Coordinates of C-alpha atoms and ligand atoms in Angstrom, one line a residue:
X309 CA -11.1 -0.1 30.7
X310 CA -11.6 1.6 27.3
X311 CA -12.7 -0.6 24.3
X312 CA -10.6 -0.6 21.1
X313 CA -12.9 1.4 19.3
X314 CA -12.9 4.1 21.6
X315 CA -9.1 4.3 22.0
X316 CA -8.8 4.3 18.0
X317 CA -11.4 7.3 18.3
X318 CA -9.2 9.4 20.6
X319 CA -6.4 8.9 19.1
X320 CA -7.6 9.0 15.2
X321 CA -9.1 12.6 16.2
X322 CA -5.8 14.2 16.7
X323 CA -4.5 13.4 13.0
X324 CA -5.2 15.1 10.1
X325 CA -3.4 14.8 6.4
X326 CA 0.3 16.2 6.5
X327 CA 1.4 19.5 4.5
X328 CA 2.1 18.9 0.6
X329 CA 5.5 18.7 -1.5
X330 CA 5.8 18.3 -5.0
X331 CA 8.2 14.8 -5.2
X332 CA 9.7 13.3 -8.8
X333 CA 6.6 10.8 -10.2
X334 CA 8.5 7.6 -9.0
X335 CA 8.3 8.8 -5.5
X336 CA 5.3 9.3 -5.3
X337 CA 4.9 5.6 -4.7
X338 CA 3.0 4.8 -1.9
X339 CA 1.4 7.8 -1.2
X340 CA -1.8 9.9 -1.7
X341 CA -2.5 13.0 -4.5
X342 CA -2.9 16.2 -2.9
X343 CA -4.8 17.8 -6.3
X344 CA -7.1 16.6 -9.1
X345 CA -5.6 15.8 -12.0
X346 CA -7.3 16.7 -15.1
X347 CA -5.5 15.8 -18.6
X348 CA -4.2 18.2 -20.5
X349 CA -4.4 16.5 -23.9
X350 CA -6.6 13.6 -25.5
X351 CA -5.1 10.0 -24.6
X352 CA -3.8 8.3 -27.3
X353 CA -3.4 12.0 -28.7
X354 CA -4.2 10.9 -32.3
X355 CA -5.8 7.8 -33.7
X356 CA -3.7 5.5 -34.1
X357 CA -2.9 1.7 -35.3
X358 CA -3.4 -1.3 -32.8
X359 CA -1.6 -3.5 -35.3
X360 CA 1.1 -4.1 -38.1
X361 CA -0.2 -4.1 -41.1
X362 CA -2.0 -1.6 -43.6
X363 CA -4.0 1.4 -43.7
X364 CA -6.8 1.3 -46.0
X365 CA -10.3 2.6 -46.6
X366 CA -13.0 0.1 -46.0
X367 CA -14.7 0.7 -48.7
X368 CA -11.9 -0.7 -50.8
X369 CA -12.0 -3.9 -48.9
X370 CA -15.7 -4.6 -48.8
X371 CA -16.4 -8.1 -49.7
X372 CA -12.6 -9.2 -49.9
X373 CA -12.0 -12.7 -48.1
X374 CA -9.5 -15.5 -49.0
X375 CA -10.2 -16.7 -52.8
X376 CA -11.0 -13.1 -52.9
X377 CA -7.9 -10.4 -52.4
X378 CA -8.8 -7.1 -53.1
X379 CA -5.4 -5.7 -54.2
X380 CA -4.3 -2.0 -53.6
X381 CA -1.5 -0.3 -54.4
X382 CA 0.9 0.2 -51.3
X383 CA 2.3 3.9 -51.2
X384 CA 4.4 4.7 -48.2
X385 CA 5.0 3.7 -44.7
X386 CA 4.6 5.1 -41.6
X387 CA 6.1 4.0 -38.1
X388 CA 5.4 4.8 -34.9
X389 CA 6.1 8.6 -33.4
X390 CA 5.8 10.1 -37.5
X391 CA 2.8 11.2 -39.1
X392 CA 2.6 10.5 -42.9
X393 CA 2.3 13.3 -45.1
X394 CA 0.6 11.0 -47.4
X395 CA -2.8 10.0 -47.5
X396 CA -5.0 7.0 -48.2
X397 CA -6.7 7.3 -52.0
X398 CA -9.5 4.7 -53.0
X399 CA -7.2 2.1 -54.7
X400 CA -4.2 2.3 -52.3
X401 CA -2.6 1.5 -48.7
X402 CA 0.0 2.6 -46.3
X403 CA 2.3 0.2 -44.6
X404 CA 1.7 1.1 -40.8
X405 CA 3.1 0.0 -37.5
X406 CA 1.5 -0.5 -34.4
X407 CA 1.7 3.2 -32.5
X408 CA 1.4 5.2 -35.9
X409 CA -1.2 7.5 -36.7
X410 CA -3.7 7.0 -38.6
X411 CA -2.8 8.4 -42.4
X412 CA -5.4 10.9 -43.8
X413 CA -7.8 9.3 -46.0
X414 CA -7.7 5.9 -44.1
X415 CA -10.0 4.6 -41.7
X416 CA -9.3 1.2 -41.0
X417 CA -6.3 -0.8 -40.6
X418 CA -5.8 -4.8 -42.3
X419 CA -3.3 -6.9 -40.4
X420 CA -0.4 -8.2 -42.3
X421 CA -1.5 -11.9 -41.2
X422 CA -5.2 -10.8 -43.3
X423 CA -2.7 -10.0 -46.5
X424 CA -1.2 -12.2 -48.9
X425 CA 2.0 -10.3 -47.5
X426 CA 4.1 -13.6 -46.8
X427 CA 3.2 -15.1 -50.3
X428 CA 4.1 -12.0 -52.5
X429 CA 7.4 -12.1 -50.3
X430 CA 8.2 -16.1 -50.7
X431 CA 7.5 -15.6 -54.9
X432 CA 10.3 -12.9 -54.8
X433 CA 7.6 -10.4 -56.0
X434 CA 8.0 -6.3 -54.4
X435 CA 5.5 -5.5 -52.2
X436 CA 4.1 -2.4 -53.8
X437 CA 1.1 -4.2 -54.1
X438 CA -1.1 -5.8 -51.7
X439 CA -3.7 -8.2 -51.3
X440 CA -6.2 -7.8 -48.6
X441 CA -8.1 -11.0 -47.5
X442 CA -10.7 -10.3 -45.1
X443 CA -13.5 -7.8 -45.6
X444 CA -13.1 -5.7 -42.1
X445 CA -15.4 -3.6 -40.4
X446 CA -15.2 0.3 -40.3
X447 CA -12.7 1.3 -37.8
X448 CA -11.3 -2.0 -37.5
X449 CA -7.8 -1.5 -35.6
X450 CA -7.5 1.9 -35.2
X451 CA -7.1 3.2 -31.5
X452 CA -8.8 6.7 -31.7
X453 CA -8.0 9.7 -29.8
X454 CA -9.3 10.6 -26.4
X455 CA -10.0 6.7 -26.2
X456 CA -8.2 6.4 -23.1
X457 CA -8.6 9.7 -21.9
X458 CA -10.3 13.0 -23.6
X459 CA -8.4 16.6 -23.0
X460 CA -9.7 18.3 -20.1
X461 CA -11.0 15.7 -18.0
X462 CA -10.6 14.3 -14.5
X463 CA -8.4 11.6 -14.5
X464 CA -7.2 10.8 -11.1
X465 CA -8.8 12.7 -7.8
X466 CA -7.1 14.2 -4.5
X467 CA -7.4 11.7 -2.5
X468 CA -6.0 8.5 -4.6
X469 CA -3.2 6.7 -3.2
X470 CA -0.3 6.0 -6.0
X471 CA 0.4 2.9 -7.1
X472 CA 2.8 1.8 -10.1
X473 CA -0.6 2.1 -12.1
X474 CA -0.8 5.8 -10.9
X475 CA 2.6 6.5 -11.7
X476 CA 1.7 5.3 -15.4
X477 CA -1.2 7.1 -16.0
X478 CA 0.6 10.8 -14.7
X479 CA 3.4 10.2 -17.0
X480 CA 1.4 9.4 -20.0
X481 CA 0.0 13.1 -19.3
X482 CA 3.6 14.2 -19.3
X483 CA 3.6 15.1 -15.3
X484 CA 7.1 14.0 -13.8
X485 CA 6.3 15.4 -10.4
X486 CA 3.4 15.1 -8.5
X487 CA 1.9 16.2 -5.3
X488 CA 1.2 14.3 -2.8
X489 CA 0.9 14.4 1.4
X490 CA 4.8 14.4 2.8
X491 CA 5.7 11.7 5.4
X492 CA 5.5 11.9 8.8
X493 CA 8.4 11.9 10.5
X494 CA 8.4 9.5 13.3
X495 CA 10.1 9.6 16.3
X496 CA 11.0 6.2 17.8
X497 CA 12.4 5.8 21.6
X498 CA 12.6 2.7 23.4
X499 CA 13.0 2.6 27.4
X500 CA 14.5 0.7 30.0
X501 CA 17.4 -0.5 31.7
X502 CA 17.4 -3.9 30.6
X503 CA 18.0 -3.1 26.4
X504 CA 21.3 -3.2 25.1
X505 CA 21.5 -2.4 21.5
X506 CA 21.8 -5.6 18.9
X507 CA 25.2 -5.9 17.7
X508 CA 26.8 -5.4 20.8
X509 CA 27.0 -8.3 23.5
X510 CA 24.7 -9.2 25.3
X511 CA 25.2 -8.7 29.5
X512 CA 23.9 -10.8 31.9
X513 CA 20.1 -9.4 32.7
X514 CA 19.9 -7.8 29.9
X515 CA 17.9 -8.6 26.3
X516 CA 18.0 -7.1 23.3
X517 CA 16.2 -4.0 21.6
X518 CA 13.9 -5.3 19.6
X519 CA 10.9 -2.3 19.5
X520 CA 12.8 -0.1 18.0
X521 CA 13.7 -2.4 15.0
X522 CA 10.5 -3.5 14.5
X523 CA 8.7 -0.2 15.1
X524 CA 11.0 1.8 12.9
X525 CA 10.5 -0.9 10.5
X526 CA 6.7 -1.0 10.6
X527 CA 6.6 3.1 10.5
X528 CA 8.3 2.4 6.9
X529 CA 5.9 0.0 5.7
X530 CA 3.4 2.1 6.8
X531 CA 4.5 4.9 4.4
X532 CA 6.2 7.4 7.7
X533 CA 9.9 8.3 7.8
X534 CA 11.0 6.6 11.2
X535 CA 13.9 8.3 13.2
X536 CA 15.6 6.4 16.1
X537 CA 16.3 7.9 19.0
X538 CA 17.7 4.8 20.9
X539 CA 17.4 3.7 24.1
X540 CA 16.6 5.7 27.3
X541 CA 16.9 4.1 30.5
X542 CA 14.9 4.2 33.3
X543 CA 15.5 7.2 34.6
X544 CA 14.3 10.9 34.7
X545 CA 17.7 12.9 33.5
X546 CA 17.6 10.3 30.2
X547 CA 14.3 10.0 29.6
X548 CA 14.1 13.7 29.7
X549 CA 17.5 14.1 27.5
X550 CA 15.9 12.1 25.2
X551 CA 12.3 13.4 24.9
X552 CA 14.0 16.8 24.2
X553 CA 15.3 14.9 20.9
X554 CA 11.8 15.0 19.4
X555 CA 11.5 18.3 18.2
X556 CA 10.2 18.4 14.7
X557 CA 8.5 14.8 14.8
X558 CA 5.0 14.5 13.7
X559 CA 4.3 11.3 15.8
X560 CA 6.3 10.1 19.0
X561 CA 6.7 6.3 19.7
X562 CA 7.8 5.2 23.0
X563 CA 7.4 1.8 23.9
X564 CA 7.5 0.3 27.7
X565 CA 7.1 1.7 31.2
X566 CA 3.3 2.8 30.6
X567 CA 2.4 -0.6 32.5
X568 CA 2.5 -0.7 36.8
X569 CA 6.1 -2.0 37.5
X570 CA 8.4 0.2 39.8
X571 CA 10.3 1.3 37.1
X572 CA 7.7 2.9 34.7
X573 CA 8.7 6.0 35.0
X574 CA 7.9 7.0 31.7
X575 CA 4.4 7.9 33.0
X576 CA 5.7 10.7 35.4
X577 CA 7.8 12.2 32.7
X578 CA 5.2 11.8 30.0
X579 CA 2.7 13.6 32.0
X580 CA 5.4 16.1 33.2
X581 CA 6.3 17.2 29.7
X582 CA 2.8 16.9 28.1
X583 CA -0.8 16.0 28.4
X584 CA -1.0 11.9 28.5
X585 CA -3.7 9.9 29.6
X586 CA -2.9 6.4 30.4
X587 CA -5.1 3.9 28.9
X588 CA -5.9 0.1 29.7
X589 CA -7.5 -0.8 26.6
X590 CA -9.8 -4.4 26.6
X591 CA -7.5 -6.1 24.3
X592 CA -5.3 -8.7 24.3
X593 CA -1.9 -7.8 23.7
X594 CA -1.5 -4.9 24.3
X595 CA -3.4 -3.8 27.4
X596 CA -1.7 -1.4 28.5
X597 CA -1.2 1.9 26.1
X598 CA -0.5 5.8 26.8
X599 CA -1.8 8.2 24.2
X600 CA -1.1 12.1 25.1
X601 CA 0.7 15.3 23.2
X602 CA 4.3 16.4 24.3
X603 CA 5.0 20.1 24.3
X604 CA 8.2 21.0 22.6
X605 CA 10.0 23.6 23.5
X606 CA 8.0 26.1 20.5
X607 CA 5.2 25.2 22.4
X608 CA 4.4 22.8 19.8
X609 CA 2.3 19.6 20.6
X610 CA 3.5 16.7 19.0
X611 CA 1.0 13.5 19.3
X612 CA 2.6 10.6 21.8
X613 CA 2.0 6.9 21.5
X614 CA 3.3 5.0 24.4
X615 CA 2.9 1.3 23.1
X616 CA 4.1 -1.3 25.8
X617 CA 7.1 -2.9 26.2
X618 CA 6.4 -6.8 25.3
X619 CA 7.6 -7.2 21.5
X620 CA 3.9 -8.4 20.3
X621 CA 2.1 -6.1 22.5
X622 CA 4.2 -3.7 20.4
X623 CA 3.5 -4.3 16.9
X624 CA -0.4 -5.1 17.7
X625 CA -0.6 -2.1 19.4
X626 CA 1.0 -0.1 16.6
X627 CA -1.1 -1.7 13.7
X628 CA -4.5 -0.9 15.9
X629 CA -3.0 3.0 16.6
X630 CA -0.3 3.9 14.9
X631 CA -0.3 3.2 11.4
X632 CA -3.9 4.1 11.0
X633 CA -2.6 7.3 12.2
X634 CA 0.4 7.2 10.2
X635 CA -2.0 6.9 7.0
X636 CA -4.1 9.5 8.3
X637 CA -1.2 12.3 7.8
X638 CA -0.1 10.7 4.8
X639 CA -3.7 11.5 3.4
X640 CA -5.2 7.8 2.9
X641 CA -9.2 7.3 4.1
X642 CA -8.8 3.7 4.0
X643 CA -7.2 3.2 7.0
X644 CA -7.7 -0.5 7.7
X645 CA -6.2 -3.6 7.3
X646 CA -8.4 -6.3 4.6
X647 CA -10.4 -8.1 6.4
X648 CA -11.3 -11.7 5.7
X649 CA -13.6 -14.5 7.0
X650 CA -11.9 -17.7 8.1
X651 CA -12.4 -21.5 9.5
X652 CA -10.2 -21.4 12.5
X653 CA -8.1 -25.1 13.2
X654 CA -7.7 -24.8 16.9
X655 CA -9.1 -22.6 19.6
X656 CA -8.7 -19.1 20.7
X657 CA -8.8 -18.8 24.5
X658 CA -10.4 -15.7 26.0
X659 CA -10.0 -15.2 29.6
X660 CA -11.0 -11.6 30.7
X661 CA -13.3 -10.3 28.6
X662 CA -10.3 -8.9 26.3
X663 CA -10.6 -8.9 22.9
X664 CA -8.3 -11.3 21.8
X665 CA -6.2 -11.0 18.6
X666 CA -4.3 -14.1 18.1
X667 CA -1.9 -14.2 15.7
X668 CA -2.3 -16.8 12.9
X669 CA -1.3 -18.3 9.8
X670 CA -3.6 -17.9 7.3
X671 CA -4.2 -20.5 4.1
X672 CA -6.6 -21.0 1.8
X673 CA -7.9 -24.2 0.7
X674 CA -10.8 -24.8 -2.2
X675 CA -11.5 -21.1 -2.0
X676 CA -12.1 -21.4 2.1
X677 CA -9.4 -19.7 4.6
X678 CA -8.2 -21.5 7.7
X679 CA -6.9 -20.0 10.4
X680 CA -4.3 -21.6 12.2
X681 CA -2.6 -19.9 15.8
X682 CA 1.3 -19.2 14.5
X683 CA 2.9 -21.1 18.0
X684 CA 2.8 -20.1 21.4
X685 CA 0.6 -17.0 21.8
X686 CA 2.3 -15.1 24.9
X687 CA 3.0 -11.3 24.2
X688 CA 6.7 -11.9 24.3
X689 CA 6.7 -14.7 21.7
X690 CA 7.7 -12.8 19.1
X691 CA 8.5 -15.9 17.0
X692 CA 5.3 -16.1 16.2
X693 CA 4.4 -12.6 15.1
X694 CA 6.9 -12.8 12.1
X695 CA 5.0 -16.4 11.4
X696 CA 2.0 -15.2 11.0
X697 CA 0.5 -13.4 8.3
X698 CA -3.2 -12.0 10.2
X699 CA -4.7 -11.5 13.7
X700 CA -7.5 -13.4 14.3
X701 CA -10.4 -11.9 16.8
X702 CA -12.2 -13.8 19.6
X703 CA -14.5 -10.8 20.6
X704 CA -14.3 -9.8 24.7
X705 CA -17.9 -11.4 25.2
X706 CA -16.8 -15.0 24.3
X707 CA -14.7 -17.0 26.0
X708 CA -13.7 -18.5 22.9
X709 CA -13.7 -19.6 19.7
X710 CA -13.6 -23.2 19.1
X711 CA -11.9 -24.9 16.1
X712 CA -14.0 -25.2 13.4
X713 CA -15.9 -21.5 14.0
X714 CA -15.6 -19.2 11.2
X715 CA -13.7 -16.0 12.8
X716 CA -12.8 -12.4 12.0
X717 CA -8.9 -12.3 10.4
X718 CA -7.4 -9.1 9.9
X719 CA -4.5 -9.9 7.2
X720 CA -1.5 -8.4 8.0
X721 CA 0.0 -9.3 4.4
X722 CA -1.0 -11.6 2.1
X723 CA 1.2 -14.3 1.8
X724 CA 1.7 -16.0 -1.9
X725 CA 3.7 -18.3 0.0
X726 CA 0.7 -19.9 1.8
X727 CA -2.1 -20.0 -0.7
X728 CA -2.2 -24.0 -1.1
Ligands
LIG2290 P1 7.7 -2.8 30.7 O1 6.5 -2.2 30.0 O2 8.8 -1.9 30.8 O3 7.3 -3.5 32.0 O4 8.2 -4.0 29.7 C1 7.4 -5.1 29.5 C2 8.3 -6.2 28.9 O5 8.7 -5.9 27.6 C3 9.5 -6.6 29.7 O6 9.7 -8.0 29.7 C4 10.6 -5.9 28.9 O7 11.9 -6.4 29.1 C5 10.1 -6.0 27.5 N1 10.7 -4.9 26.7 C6 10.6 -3.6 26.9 N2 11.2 -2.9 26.0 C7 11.6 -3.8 25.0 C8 12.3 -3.6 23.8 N3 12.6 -2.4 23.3 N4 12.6 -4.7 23.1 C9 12.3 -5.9 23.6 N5 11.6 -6.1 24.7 C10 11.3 -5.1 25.5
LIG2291 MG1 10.5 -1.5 31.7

């Protein structure tokens, strides 16, 4: 039996980041930069006001303060997105906005609420005066340029996954496109006789599809384009049929048949069509996994996951394999899940030296997580994947871990609902 680290190494080794394409900034969401990005201009461009109030020199305003206004003589305004063609004299301010540059001649901006602005107004007297009431330091307010970001330098590397944050800073550079790994397009095919699609009613013997939904749902959150190719049944002509539908993919999902029931027939035509190797991997769920490359008819080799057929074995099995591969192509290096430390509330049961990820729901209390098994823990309880929020290990060399032991939890998302 292989270990899950070897497995993850087998499979990790056949992916590599995806080809580039150029995609409008807001799409870029959610995936990685494919090129440094070095500014082409000084962030904010030019000095600037942080405030609304008045441009002045400080040397006019040394030693000003309350019983103490230093008045100066208020020549022009300037708003945000003009530049003044005025500039600041010894004696005189410019009404400024927050946003607007800097007038020549000024060097520090006074605050309307450090003016006697709202008295001059409520006597009925014009403001082309002002008195400033607090002696400022040098520089006070102004925002100057290249603060942020100076022309010319490195602002975000290949490499970086975009985030809203990312998005922001390659606009304020005036980018409205960037480059980034594509998505891989991932082929999703579910097997055996017994599925019948959801929406349609359900025959006697038979259960609902649920893989494909919450594959094709988890290749999405992962950052991959998911394509469905439905249900093949347990037979050679279809499974074939079916296979022959994957040209183009970057990553093949089957799940069921790579187990030892009479019908698992998708090992004899994986291994017909490609080179697979059929793994039992010392893990509980999802034992049983196939991991291989199908030749296309180009003779190209597209990677194949086979992840078994019980719903949780499923999804565990893809968030151990696939979507690190997934965010692999899509040009990420972190690949893993967060990974926190919790106190577990009631045992985790280990009997065959698997490792055992059991799903949980995860809460924290006085800064402490706990750990709590999400129901019934069978690989076909599926119930309980959607209510928990992280996988808790028992390693294979226990044979378990008791309430109250601090464990491993790998946090599948993070919850706001359960933070108490
Ligand atoms: P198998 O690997 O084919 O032996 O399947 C193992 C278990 O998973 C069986 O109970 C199947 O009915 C179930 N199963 C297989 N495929 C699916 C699917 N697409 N959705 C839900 N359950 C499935
Ligand atoms: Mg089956």
């Amino acid at each position: 039996m292989l270990s899950v680290e070897e497995a993850y190494q087998r499979i990790i080794a056949c992916f590599s980041p995806l080809d580039t394409e150029t995609v409008p900034l807001v799409e870029a969401l959610g995936r990685v930069l494919a090129v440094d990005i070095s500014s082409p201009l000084d962030l904010p461009p030019l000095a600037n006001s942080a405030m609304d109030g008045y441009a002045v020199r400080r040397d006019d305003i040394g030693g000003a303060g309350e019983g103490a206004p230093r008045n100066l003589a208020v020549i022009g305004l300037v708003a945000a997105g003009q530049v003044s063609s005025q500039a600041v004299t010894s004696g005189t301010a410019i009404r400024i906005m927050t946003g607007a540059p800097i007038p020549a001649g000024s060097d520090t901006v006074v605050p309307f609420e450090e003016t006697d602005e709202v008295q001059r107004r409520d006597s009925g007297q014009t403001l082309d005066q002002i008195g400033v009431m607090a002696d400022l330091p040098l520089g006070c307010n102004v925002r100057p340029a290249g603060e942020d970001v100076s022309a010319g330098q490195m602002v975000l590397t290949a490499g970086t996954p975009v985030r809203a944050a990312e998005v922001g800073v390659l606009a304020s550079l005036g980018l409205d496109s960037a480059v980034v790994r594509r998505r891989p397009v991932v082929s999703i095919l579910a097997t055996g006789d017994e599925l019948s699609p959801a929406g349609s009613p359900l025959e006697p013997g038979k259960i609902y599809d649920s893989n494909s939904f919450s594959v094709a749902a988890s290749v999405l959150a992962s950052g991959g384009s998911p394509r469905l190719l439905g249900v093949a049944r347990d037979n050679l002509e279809d499974l074939r049929s079916k296979l022959e539908q994957t040209a183009g993919s970057d990553l093949v999902i089957t799940s069921a048949g790579v187990s030892k029931g009479d019908y698992d027939i998708v090992k004899d035509v994986l291994t017909e069509r490609g080179e697979m190797n059929f793994w039992s991997v010392r893990m509980r769920p999802a034992k049983p996994l196939a991991f291989g490359h199908l030749k296309d008819g180009g003779g190209t080799a597209i990677p194949l996951l086979g992840l078994p057929g019980n719903p949780v074995s499923a999804m565990v099995a893809f968030e151990m394999f696939a979507r690190p591969a997934i965010r692999t192509m899509l040009g990420y290096r972190r690949l893993a899940r967060p990974k926190v430390e919790g106190v577990l509330t009631s045992p985790i049961f280990n009997y065959d030296g698997r490792r055992v990820y059991a799903r949980v729901e995860v809460t924290r209390k006085d800064g402490v997580y706990y750990a709590s098994p999400a129901g019934p823990q069978g690989s076909n309880i599926l119930t309980s994947m959607s209510r928990a929020n992280g996988l808790a290990i028992c390693p294979e060399d226990l044979p378990k871990k008791d309430s109250g032991e601090t464990v491993e939890i790998i946090m599948l998302d993070w919850n706001e609902e359960v933070d108490v």
